Coordinates of C-alpha atoms in Angstrom, one line a residue:
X10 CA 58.9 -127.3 -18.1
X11 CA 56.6 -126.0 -15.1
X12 CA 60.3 -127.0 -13.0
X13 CA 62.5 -125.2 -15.4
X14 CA 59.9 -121.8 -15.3
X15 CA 60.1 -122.3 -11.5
X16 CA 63.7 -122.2 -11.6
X17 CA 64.0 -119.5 -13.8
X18 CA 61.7 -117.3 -11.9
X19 CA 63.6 -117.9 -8.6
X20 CA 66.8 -117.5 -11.0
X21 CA 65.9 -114.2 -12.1
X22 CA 64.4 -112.8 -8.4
X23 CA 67.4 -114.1 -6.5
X24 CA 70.0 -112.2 -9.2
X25 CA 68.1 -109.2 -9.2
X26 CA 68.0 -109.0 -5.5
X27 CA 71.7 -109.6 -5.8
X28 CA 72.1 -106.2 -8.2
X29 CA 70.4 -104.2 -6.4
X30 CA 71.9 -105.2 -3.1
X31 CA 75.6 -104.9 -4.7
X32 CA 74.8 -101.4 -6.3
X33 CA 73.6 -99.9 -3.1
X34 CA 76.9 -101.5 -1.6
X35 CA 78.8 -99.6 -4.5
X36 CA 77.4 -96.3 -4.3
X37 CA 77.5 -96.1 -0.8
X38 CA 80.9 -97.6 0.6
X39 CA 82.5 -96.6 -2.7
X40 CA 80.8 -93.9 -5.4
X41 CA 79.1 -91.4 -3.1
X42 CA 82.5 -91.6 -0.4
X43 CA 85.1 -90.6 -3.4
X44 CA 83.3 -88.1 -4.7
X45 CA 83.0 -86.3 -1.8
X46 CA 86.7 -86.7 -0.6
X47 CA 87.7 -85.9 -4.1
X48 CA 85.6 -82.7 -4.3
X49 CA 86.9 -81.8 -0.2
X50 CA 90.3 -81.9 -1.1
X51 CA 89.6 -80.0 -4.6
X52 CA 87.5 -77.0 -2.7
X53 CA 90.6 -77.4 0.3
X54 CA 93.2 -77.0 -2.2
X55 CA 91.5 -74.1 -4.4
X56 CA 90.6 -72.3 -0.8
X57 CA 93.7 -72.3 0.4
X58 CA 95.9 -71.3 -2.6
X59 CA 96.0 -67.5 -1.9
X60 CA 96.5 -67.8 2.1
X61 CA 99.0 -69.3 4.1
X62 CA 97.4 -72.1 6.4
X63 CA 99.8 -73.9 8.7
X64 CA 99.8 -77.9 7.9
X65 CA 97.8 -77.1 4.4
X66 CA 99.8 -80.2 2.9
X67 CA 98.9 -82.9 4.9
X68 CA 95.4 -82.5 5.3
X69 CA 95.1 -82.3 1.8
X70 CA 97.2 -85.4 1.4
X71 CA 94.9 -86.9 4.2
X72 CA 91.8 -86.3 2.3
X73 CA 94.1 -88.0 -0.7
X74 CA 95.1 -91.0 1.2
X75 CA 91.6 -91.5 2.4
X76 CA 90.3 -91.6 -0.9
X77 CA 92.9 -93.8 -1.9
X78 CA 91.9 -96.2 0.5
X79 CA 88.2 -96.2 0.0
X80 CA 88.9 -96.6 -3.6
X81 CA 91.5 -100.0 -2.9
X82 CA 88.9 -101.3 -1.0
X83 CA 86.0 -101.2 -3.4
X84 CA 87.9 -102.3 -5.9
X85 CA 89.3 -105.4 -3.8
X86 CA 86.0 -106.4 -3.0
X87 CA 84.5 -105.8 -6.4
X88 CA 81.2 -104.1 -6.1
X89 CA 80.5 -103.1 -9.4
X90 CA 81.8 -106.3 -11.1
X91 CA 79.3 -108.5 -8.4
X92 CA 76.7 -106.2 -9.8
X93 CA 76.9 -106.3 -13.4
X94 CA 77.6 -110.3 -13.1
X95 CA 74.3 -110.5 -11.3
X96 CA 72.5 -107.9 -13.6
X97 CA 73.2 -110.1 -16.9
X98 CA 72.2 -113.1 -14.8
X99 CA 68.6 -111.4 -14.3
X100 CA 68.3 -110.7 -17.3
X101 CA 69.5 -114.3 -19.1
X102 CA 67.2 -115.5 -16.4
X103 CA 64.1 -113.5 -17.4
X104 CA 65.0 -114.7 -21.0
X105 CA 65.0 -118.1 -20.4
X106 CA 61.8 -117.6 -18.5
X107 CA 59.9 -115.9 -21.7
X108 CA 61.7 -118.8 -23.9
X109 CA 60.2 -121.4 -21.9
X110 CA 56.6 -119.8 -22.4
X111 CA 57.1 -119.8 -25.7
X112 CA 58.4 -123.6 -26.3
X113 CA 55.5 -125.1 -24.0
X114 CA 53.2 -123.3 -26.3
X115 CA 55.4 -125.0 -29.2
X116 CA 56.0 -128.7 -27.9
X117 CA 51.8 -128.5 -27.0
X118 CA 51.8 -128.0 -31.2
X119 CA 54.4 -130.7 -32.1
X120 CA 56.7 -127.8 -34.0
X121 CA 59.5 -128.8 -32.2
X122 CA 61.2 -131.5 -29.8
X123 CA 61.4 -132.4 -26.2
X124 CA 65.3 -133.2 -26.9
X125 CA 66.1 -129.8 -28.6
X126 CA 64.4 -127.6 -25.7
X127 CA 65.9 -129.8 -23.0
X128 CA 69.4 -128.6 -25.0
X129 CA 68.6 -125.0 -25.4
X130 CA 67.9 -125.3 -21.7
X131 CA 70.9 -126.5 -20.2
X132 CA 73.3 -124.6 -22.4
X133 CA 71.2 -121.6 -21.2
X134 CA 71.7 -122.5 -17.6
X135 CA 75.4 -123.7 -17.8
X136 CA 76.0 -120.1 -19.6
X137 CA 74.7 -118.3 -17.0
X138 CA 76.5 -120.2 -14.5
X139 CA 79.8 -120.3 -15.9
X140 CA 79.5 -116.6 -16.3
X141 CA 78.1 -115.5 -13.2
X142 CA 78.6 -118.5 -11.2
X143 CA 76.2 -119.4 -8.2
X144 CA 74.4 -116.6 -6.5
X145 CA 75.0 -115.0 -3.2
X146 CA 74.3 -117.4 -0.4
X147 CA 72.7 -115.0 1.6
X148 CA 70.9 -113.8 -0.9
X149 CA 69.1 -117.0 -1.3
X150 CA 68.6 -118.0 1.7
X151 CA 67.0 -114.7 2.8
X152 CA 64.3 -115.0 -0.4
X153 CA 63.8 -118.4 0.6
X154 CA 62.7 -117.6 4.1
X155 CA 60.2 -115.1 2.6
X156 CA 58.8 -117.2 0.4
X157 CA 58.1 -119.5 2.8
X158 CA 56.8 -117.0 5.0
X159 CA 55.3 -114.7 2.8
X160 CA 51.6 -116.1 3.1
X161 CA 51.4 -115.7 7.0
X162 CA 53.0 -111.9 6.8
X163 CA 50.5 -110.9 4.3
X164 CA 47.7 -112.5 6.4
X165 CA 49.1 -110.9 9.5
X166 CA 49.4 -107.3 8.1
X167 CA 45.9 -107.6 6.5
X168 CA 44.8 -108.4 10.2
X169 CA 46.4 -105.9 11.4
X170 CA 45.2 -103.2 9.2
X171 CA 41.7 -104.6 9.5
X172 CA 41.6 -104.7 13.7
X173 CA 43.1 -100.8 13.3
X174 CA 40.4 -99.8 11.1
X175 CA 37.5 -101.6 13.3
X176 CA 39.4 -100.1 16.6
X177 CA 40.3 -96.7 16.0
X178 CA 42.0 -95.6 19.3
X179 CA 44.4 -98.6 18.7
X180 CA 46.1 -96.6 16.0
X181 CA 47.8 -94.3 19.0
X182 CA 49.2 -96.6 20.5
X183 CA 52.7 -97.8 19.9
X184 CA 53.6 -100.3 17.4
X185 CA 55.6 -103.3 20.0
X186 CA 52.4 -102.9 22.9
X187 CA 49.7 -103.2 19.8
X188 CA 49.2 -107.1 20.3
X189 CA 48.2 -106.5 24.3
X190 CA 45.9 -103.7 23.7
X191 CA 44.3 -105.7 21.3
X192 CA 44.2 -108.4 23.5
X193 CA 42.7 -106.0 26.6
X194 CA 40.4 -104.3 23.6
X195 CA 36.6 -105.6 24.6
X196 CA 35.7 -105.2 21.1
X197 CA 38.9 -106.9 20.2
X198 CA 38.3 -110.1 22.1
X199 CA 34.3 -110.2 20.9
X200 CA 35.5 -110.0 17.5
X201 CA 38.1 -112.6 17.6
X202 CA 35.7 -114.7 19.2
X203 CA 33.5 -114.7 16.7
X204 CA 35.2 -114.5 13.7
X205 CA 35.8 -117.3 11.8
X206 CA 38.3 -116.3 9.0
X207 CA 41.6 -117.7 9.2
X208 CA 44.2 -116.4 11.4
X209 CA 48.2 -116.0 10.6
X210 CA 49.7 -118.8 13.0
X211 CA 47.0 -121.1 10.7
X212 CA 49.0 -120.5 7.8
X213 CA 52.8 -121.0 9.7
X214 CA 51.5 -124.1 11.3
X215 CA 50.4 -125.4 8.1
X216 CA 54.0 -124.1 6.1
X217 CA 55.4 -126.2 9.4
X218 CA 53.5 -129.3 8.1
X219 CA 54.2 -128.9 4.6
X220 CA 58.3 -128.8 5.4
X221 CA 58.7 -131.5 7.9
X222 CA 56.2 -133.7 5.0
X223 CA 59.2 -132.4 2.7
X224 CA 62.2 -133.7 4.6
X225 CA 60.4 -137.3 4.8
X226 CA 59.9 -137.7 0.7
X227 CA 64.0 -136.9 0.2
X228 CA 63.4 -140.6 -1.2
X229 CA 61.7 -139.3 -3.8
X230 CA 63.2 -136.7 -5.2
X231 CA 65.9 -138.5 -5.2
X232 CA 64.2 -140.6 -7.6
X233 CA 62.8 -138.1 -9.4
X234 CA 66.4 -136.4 -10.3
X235 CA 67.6 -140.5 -11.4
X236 CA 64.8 -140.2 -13.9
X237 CA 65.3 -137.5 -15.9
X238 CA 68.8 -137.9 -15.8
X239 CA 67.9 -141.3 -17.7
X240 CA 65.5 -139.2 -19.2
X241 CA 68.0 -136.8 -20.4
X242 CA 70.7 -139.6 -21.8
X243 CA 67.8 -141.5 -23.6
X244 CA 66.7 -138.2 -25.5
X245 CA 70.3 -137.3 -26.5
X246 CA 70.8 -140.4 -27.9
X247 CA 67.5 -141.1 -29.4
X248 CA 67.5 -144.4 -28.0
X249 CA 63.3 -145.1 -28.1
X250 CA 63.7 -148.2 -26.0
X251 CA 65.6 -146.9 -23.0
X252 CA 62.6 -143.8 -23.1
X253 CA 60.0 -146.7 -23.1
X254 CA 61.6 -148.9 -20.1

């Protein structure tokens, strides 16, 4: 169950990254871009009705074109469909993510089985990805990389904010030469000589340890996955015996 929350919750944070990403896409390369051609060409047109203007047509069936085009193109690429698809997978996610706290609660009391939440689970999930399919690769990859590096970024703007309020005059100067006047700072270096809190590249060193100890136990999660797959099979079939061996 603490897997299946865990996949829910980076389920539903990927998707709704996705959404927002795709309706900023939308509104900016397709929404905002029409409506402004389409209102240029309407204030052009109603402008120019009473005077003559040499080569009034064309620019007015530039403008047209132009919007044709910007609106093939969104709709080739599909904005608004990538966003909705990712907006009901957010929010199946979330649900899933609320069920699950609610059956853990449930399977702690005995009211109901491991095999029928295990069910409810993987209908859930092959809904939402034969709906919505997988997410964007980029996506994912970009909110794994934070979350791997979100514990030294936090640590190193906490620094950061604590060094500028110990060292006022470092707050004037600019942001890329703020590591070498810290370093030149004589208050700085006395500080960071004696302090004995923990600093940033602690934190990445130790995220470094953690991955390559990660890429060495493939073995067994390997296993792991072999398991509840016989897991899985035993509990569908109520076979007692193969869930004992």
């Amino acid at each position: 169950l603490q897997e299946w929350q865990q996949l829910a919750e980076h389920g539903f944070e990927i998707h709704r990254r996705a959404e927002r990403y795709y309706e900023q896409v939308n509104f900016w390369t397709l929404s905002l871009p029409s409506v402004v051609l389409s209102a240029i060409a309407t204030v052009w047109t109603l402008a120019t009705e009473q005077t003559s203007f040499p080569n009034n047509r064309v620019y007015i069936a530039s403008i047209s074109g132009l919007t044709t085009i910007v609106s093939s193109v969104g709709s080739y690429w599909r904005w608004q469909a990538r966003m909705e698809k990712n907006r009901f997978a957010s929010e199946r996610y979330n649900s899933l993510l609320n069920r699950l706290t609610l059956l853990k609660a449930r399977l702690q009391m005995g009211d109901v089985d491991f095999s029928h939440v295990l069910q409810e689970v993987e209908n859930t999930i092959h809904e939402i990805l034969k709906t919505c399919g997988p997410p964007d690769l980029r996506i994912q990859q970009r909110f794994e990389w934070e979350e791997k590096t979100s514990q030294f970024e936090l640590l190193d703007r906490l620094t950061t904010l604590r060094d500028s309020h110990e060292c006022p005059w470092i707050r004037f100067c600019c942001p890329c030469c703020w590591r070498s006047c810290m370093k030149v700072c004589p208050c700085c270096k006395r500080r960071k000589d004696s302090d004995g809190a923990v600093q940033p590249m602690t934190i990445l060193n130790q995220k470094i340890r953690e991955f390559s100890k990660k890429t060495q136990d493939v073995s067994v999660d390997e296993f792991k996955d072999y398991f509840w797959q016989l897991f899985r099979m035993a509990s569908n079939s109520n076979n007692l015996e193969m869930c004992k061996s």
